[in-house]
PDB file of C-alpha atoms and ligand atoms in Angstrom:
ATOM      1  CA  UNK A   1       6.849  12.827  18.211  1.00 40.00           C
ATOM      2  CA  UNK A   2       3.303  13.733  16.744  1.00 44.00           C
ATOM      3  CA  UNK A   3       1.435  10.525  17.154  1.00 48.00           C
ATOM      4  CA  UNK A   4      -0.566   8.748  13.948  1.00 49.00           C
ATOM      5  CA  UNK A   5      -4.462   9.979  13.907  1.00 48.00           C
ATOM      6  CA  UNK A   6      -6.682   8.279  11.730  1.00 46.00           C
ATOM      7  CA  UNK A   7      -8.462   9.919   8.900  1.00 49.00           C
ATOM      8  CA  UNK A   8     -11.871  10.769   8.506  1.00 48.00           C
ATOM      9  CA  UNK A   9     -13.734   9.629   4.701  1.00 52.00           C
ATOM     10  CA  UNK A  10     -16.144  10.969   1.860  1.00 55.00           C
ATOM     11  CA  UNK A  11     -19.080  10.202   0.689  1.00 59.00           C
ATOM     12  CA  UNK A  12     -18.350   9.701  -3.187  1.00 71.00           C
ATOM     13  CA  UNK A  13     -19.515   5.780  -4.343  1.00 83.00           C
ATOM     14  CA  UNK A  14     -16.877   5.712  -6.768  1.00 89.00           C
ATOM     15  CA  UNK A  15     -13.663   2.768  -5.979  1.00 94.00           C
ATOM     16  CA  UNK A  16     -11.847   3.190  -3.368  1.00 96.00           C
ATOM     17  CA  UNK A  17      -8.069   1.926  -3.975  1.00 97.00           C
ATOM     18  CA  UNK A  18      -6.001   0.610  -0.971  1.00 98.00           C
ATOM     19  CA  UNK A  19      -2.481   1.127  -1.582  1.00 97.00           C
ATOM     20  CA  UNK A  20      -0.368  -0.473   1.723  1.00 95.00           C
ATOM     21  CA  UNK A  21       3.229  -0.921   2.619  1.00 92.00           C
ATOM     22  CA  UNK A  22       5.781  -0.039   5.307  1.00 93.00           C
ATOM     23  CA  UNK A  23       7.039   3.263   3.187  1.00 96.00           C
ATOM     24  CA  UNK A  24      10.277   3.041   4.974  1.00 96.00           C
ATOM     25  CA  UNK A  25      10.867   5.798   2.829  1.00 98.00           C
ATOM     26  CA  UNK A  26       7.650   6.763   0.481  1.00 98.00           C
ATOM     27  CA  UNK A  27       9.288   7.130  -2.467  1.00 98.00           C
ATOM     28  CA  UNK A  28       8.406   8.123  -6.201  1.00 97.00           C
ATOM     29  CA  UNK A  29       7.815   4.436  -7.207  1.00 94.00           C
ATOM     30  CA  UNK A  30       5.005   4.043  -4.631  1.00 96.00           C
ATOM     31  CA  UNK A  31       3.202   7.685  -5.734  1.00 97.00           C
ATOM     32  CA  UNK A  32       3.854   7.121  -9.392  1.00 95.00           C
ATOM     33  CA  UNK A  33       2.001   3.361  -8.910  1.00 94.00           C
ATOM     34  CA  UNK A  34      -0.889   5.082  -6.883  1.00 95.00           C
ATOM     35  CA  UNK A  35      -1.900   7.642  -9.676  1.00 96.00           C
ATOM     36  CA  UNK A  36      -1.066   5.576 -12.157  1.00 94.00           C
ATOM     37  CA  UNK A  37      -3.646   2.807 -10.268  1.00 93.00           C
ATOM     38  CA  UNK A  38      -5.996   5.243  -9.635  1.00 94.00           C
ATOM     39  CA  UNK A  39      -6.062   6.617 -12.922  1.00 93.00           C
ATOM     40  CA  UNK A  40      -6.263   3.008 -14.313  1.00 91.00           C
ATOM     41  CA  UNK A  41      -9.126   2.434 -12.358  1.00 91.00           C
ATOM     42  CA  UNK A  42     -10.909   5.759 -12.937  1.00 91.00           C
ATOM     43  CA  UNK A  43     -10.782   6.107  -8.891  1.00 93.00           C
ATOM     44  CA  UNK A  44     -11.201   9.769  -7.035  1.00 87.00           C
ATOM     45  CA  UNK A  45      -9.331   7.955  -4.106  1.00 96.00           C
ATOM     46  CA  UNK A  46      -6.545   6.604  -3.572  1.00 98.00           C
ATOM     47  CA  UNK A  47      -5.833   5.735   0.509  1.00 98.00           C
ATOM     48  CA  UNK A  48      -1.605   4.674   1.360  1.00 98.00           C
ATOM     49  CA  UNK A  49      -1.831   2.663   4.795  1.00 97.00           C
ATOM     50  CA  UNK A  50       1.603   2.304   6.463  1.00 95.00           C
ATOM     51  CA  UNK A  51       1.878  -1.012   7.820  1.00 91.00           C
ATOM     52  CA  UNK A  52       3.009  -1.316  11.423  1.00 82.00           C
ATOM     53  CA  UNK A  53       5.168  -4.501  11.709  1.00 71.00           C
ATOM     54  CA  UNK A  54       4.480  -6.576   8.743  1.00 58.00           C
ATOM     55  CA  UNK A  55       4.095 -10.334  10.455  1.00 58.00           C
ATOM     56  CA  UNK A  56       5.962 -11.313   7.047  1.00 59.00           C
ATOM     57  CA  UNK A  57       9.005  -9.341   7.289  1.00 64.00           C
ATOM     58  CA  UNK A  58      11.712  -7.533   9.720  1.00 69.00           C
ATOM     59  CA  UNK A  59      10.907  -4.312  11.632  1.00 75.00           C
ATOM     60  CA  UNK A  60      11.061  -1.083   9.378  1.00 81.00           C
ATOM     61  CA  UNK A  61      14.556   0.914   9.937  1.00 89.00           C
ATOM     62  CA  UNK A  62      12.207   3.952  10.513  1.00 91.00           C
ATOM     63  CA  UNK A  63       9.128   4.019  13.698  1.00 91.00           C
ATOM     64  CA  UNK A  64       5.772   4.443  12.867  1.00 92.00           C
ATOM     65  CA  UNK A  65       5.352   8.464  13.578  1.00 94.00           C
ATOM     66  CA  UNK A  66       8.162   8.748  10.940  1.00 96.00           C
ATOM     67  CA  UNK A  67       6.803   7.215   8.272  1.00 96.00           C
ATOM     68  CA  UNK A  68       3.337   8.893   8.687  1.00 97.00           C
ATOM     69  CA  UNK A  69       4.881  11.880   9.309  1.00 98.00           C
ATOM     70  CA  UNK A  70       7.492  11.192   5.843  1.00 98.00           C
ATOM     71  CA  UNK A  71       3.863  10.162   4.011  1.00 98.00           C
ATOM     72  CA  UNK A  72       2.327  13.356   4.993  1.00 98.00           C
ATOM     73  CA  UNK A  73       4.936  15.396   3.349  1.00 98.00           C
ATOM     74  CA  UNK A  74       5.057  13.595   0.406  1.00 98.00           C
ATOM     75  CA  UNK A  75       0.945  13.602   0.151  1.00 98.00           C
ATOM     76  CA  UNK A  76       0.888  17.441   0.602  1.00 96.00           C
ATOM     77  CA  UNK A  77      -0.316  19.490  -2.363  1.00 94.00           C
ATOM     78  CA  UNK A  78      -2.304  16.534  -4.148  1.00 93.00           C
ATOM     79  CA  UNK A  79      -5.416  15.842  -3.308  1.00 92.00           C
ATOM     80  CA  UNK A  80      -6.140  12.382  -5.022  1.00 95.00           C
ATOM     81  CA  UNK A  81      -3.985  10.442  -2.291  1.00 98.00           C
ATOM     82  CA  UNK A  82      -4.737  10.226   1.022  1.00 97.00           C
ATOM     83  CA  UNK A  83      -2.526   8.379   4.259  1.00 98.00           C
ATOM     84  CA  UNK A  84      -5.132   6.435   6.435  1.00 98.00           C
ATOM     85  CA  UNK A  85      -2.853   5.248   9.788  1.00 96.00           C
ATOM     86  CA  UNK A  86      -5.613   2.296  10.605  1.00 95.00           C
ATOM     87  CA  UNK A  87      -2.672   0.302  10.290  1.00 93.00           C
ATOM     88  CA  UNK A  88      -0.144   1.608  12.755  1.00 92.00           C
ATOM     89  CA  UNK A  89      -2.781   2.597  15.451  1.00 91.00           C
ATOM     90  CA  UNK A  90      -3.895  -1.080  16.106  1.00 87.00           C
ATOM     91  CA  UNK A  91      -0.398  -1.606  16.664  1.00 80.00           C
ATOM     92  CA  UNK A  92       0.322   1.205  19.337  1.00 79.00           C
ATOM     93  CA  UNK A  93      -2.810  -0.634  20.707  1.00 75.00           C
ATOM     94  CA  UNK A  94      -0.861  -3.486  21.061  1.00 77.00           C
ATOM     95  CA  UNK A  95      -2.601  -5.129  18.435  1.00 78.00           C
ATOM     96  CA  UNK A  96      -1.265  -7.020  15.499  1.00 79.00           C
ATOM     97  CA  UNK A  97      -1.942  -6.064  11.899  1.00 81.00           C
ATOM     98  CA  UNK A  98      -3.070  -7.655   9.251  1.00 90.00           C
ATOM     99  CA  UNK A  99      -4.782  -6.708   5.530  1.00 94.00           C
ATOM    100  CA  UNK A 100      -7.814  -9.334   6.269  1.00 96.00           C
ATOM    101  CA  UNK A 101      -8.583  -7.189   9.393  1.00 94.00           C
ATOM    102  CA  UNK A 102      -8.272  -3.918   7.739  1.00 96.00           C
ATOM    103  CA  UNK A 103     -10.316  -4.812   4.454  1.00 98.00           C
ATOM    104  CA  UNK A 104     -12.761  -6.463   7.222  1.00 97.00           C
ATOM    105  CA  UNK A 105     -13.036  -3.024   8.874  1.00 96.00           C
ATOM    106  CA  UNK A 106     -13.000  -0.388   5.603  1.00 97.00           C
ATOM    107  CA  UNK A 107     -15.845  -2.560   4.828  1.00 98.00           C
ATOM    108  CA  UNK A 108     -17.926  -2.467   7.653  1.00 97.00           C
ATOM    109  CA  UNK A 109     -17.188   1.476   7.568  1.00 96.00           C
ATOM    110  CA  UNK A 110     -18.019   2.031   4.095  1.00 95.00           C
ATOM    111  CA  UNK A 111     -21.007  -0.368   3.582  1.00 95.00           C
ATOM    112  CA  UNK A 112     -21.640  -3.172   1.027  1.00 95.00           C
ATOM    113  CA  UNK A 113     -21.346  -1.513  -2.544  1.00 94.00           C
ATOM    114  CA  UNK A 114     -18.935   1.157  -2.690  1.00 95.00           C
ATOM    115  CA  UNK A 115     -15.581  -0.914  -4.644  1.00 95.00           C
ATOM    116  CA  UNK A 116     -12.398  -1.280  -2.770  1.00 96.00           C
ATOM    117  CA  UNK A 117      -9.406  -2.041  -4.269  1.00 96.00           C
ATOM    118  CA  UNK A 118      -6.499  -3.225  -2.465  1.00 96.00           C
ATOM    119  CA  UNK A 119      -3.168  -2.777  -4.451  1.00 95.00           C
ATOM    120  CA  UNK A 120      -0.839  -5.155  -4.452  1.00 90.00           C
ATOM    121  CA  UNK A 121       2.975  -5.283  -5.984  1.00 85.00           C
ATOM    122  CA  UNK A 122       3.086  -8.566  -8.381  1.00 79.00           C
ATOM    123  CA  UNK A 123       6.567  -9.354  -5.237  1.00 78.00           C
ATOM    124  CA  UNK A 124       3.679  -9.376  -2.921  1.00 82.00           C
ATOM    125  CA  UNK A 125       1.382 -11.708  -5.179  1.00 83.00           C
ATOM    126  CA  UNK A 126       4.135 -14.462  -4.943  1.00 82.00           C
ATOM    127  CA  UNK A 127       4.116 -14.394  -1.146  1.00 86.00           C
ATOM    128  CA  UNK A 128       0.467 -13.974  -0.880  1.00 90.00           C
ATOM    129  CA  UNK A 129      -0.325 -16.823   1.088  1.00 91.00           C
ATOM    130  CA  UNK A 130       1.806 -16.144   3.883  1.00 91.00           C
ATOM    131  CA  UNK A 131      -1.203 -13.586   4.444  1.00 91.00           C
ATOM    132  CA  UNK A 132      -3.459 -14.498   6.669  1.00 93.00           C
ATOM    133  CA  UNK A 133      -6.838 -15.880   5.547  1.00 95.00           C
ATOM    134  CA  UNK A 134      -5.449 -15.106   1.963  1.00 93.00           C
ATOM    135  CA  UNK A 135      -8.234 -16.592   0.420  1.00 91.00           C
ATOM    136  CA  UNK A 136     -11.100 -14.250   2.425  1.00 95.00           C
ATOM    137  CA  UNK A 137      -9.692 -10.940   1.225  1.00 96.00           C
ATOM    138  CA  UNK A 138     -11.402 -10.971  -2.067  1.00 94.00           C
ATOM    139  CA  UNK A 139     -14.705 -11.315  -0.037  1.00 96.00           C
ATOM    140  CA  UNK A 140     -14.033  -7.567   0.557  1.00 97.00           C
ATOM    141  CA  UNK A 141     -12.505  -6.225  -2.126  1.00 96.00           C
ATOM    142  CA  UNK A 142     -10.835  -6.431  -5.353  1.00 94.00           C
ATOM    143  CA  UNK A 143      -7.118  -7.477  -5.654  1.00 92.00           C
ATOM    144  CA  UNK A 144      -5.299  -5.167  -8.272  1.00 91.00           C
ATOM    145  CA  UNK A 145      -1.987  -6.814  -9.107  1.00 88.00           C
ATOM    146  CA  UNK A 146       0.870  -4.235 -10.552  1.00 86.00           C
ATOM    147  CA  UNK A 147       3.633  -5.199 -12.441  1.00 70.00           C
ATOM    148  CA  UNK A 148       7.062  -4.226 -10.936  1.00 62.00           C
ATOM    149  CA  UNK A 149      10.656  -4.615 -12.132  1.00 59.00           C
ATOM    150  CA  UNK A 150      12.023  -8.398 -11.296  1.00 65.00           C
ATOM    151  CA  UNK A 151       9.080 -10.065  -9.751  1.00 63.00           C
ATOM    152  CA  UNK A 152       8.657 -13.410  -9.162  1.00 67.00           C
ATOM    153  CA  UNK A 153       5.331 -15.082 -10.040  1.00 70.00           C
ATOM    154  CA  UNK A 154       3.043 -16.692  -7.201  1.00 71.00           C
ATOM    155  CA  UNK A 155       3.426 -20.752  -6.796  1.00 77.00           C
ATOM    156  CA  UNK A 156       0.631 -22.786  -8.703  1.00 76.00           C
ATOM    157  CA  UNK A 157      -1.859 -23.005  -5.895  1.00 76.00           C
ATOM    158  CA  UNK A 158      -2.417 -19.129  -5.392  1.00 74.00           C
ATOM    159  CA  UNK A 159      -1.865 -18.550  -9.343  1.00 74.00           C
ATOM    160  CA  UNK A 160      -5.118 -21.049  -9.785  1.00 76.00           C
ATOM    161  CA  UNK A 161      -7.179 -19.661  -7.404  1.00 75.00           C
ATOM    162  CA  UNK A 162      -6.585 -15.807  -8.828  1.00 72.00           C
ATOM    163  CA  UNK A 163      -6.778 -17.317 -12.156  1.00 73.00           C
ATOM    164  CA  UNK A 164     -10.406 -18.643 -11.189  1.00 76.00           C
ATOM    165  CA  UNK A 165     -11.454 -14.753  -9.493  1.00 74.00           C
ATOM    166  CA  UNK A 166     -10.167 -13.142 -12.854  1.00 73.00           C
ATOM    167  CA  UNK A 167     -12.169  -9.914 -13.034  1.00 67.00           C
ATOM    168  CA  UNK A 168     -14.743  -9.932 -16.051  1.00 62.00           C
ATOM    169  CA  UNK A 169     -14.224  -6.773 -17.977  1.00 57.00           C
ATOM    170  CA  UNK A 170     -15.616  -3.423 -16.197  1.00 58.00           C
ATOM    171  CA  UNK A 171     -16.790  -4.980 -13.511  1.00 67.00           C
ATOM    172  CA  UNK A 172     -14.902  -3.039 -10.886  1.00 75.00           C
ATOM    173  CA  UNK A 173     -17.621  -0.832 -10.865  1.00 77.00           C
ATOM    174  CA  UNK A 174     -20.649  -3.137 -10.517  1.00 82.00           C
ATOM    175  CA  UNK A 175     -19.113  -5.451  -7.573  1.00 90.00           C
ATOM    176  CA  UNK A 176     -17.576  -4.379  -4.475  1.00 93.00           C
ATOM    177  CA  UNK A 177     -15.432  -6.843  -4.478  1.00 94.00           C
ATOM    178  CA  UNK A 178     -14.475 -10.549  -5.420  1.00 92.00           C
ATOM    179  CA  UNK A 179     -12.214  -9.998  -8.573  1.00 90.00           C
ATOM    180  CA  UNK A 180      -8.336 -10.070  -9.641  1.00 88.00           C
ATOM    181  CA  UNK A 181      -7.422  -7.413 -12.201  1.00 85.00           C
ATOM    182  CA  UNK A 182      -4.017  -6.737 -13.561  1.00 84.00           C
ATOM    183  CA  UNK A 183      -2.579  -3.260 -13.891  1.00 87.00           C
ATOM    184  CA  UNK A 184       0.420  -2.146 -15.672  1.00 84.00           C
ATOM    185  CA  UNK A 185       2.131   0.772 -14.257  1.00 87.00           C
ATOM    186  CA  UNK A 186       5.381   2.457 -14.862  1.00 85.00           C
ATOM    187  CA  UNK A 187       8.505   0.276 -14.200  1.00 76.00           C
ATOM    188  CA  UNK A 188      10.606   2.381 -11.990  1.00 86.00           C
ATOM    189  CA  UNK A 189      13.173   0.670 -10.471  1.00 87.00           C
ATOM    190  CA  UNK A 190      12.970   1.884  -7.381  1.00 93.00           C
ATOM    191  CA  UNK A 191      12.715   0.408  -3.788  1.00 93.00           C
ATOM    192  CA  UNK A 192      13.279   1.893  -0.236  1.00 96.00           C
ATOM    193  CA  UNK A 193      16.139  -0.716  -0.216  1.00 95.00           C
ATOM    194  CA  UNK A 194      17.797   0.948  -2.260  1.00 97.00           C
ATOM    195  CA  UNK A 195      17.072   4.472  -0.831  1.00 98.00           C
ATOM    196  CA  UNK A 196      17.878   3.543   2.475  1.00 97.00           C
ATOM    197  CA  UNK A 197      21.096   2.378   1.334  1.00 97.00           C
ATOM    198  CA  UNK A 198      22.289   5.818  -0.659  1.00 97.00           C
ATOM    199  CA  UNK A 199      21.405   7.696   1.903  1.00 97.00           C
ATOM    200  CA  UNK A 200      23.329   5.340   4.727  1.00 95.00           C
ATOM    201  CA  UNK A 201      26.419   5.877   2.638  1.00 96.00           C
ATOM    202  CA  UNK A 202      26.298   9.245   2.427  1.00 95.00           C
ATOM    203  CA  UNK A 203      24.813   9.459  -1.468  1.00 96.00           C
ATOM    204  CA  UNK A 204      21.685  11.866  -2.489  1.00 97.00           C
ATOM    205  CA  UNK A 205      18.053  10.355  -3.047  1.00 98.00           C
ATOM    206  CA  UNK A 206      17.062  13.186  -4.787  1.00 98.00           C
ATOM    207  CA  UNK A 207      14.700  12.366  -7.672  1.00 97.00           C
ATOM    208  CA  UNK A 208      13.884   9.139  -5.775  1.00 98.00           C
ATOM    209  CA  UNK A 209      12.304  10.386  -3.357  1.00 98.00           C
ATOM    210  CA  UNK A 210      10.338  13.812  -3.208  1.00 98.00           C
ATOM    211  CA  UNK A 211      12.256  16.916  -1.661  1.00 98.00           C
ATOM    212  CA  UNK A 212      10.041  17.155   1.006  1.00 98.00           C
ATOM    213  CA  UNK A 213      10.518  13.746   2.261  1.00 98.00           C
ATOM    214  CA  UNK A 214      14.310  14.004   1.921  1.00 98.00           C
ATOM    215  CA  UNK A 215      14.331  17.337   4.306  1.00 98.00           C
ATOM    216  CA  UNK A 216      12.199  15.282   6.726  1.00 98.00           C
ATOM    217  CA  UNK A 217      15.038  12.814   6.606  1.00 97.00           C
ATOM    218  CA  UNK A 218      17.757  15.361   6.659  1.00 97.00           C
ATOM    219  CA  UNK A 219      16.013  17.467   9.206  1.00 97.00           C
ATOM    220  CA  UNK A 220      15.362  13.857  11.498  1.00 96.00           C
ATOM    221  CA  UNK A 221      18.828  12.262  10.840  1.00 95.00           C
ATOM    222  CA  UNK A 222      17.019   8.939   9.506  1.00 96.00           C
ATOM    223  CA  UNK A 223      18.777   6.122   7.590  1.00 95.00           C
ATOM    224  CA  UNK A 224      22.085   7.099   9.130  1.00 91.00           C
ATOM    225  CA  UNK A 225      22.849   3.563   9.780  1.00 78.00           C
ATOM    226  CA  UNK A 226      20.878   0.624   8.240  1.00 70.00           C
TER     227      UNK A 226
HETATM  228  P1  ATP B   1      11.631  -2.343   0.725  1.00 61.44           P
HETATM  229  O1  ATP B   1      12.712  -2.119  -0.298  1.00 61.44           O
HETATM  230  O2  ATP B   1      11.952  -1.810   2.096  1.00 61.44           O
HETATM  231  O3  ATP B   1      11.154  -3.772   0.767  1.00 61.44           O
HETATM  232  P2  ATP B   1       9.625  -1.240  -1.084  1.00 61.44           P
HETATM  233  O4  ATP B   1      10.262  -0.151  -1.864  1.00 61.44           O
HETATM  234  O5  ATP B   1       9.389  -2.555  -1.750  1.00 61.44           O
HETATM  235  O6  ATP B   1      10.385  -1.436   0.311  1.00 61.44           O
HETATM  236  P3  ATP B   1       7.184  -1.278   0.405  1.00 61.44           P
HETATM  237  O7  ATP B   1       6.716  -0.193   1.292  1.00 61.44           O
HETATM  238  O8  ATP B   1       7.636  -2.517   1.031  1.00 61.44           O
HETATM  239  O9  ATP B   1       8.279  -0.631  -0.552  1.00 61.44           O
HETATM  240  O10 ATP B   1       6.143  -1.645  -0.712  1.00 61.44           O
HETATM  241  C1  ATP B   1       4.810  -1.244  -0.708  1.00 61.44           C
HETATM  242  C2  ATP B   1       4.226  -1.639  -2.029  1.00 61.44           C
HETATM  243  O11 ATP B   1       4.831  -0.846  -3.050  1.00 61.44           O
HETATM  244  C3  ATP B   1       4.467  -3.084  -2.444  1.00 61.44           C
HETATM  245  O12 ATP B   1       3.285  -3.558  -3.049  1.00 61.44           O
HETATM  246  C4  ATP B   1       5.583  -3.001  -3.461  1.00 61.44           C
HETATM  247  O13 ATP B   1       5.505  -4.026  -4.404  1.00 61.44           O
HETATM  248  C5  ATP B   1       5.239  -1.667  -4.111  1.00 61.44           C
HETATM  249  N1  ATP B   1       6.368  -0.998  -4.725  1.00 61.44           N
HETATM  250  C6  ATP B   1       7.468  -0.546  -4.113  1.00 61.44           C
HETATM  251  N2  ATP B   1       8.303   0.034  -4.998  1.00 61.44           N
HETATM  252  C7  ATP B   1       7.723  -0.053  -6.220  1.00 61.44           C
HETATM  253  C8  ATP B   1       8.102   0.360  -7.540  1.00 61.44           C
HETATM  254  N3  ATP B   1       9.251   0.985  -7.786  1.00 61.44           N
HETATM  255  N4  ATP B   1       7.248   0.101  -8.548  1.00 61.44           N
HETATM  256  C9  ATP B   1       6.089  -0.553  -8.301  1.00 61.44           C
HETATM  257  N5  ATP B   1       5.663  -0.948  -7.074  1.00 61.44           N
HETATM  258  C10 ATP B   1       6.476  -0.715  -6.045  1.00 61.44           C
END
């Protein structure tokens, strides 16, 4: 198995966004939300960081080469989205992973001013203080909640404190960070559940997930048995 490497970054001052999640398959939903996101936010970059072992959920069905290898393919022939493996390399370190440490990190790397923007699916929102040190990631970048199909909305204590860092407008290009904005992307109603699922019965993903991530899986016998 070709192990993660991590990726090297430009020199543009434009906003970064941060798109994470285990991608246990990438599928359409994911890419459609990042261009849609980066689009929204008039961003030449958009980075997808698969997540090692969540601490907030059960091991992914797929190991981390996989997936980076599955995000590859699917990133291939677009040059807008990039995979940065931060994520999964602290792990094989031994290390665990969190978002705090990685924002921590991109912003030491990247410097003060340049805007990041760390994506964030409005499921996650509700759950978002079973992050750690929740309330210190806006101290290095934006959060950019995205609607998605069925979502639950956050309890009152995290929905007051986004509702008190609700971003002024255009100011996710004047501050680096510090601000809740909203974006409304396409509803597809599509999760890696689900995938996972068709393809353990036996059924076609196609149109779900791109053709060059289903060979991967065809060519890897993945999601045989969930
Ligand atoms: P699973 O079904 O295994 O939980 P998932 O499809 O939700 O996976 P993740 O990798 O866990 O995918 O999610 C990464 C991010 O992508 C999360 O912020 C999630 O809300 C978002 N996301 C996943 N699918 C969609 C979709 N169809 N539309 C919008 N956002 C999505």
């Amino acid at each position: 198995m070709t192990q993660p490497t991590a990726t090297t970054h430009s020199i543009s001052n434009g906003p970064i966004v941060l798109f994470g999640g285990t991608f246990d398959p990438i599928h359409m939903g994911h890419l459609r939300v990042c261009l849609e996101a980066g689009e929204a936010l008039a961003a030449d970059e958009v980075w997808l960081l698969p997540s090692a072992t969540p601490p907030n959920r059960g091991l992914p069905n797929a190991g981390a080469a996989p997936r980076a290898q599955m995000l590859e393919r699917a990133l291939q022939g677009q040059s807008v989205m990039r995979a940065d493996l931060r994520e999964l390399l602290r792990q094989q370190a031994g290390k665990p992973s969190y978002t705090i440490d990685t924002l921590r990190e991109l912003r030491a790397e990247i410097g003060p001013t340049r805007p990041l923007v760390w994506l964030l699916g409005a499921d996650q929102l509700a759950k978002l203080d079973t992050w750690k040190d929740w309330q210190r990631l806006l101290d290095f970048a934006h959060l950019a909640v995205l609607t998605r199909p069925g979502a639950a909305t956050p309890p009152h204590h995290v929905d007051a404190f986004l509702r008190a860092h609700r971003m002024p407008k255009a100011s996710i290009n004047t501050a680096p960070a510090g601000y809740l904005a909203g974006i409304e992307v396409s509803q597809l109603a599509i999760s890696a559940t689900k995938v996972r699922a068709l393809l353990s019965s036996g059924r076609s993903a196609r149109y779900l997930v791109p053709d060059a991530v289903l060979d991967y899986i065809a060519e890897h016998g993945l999601y045989k048995a969930i």
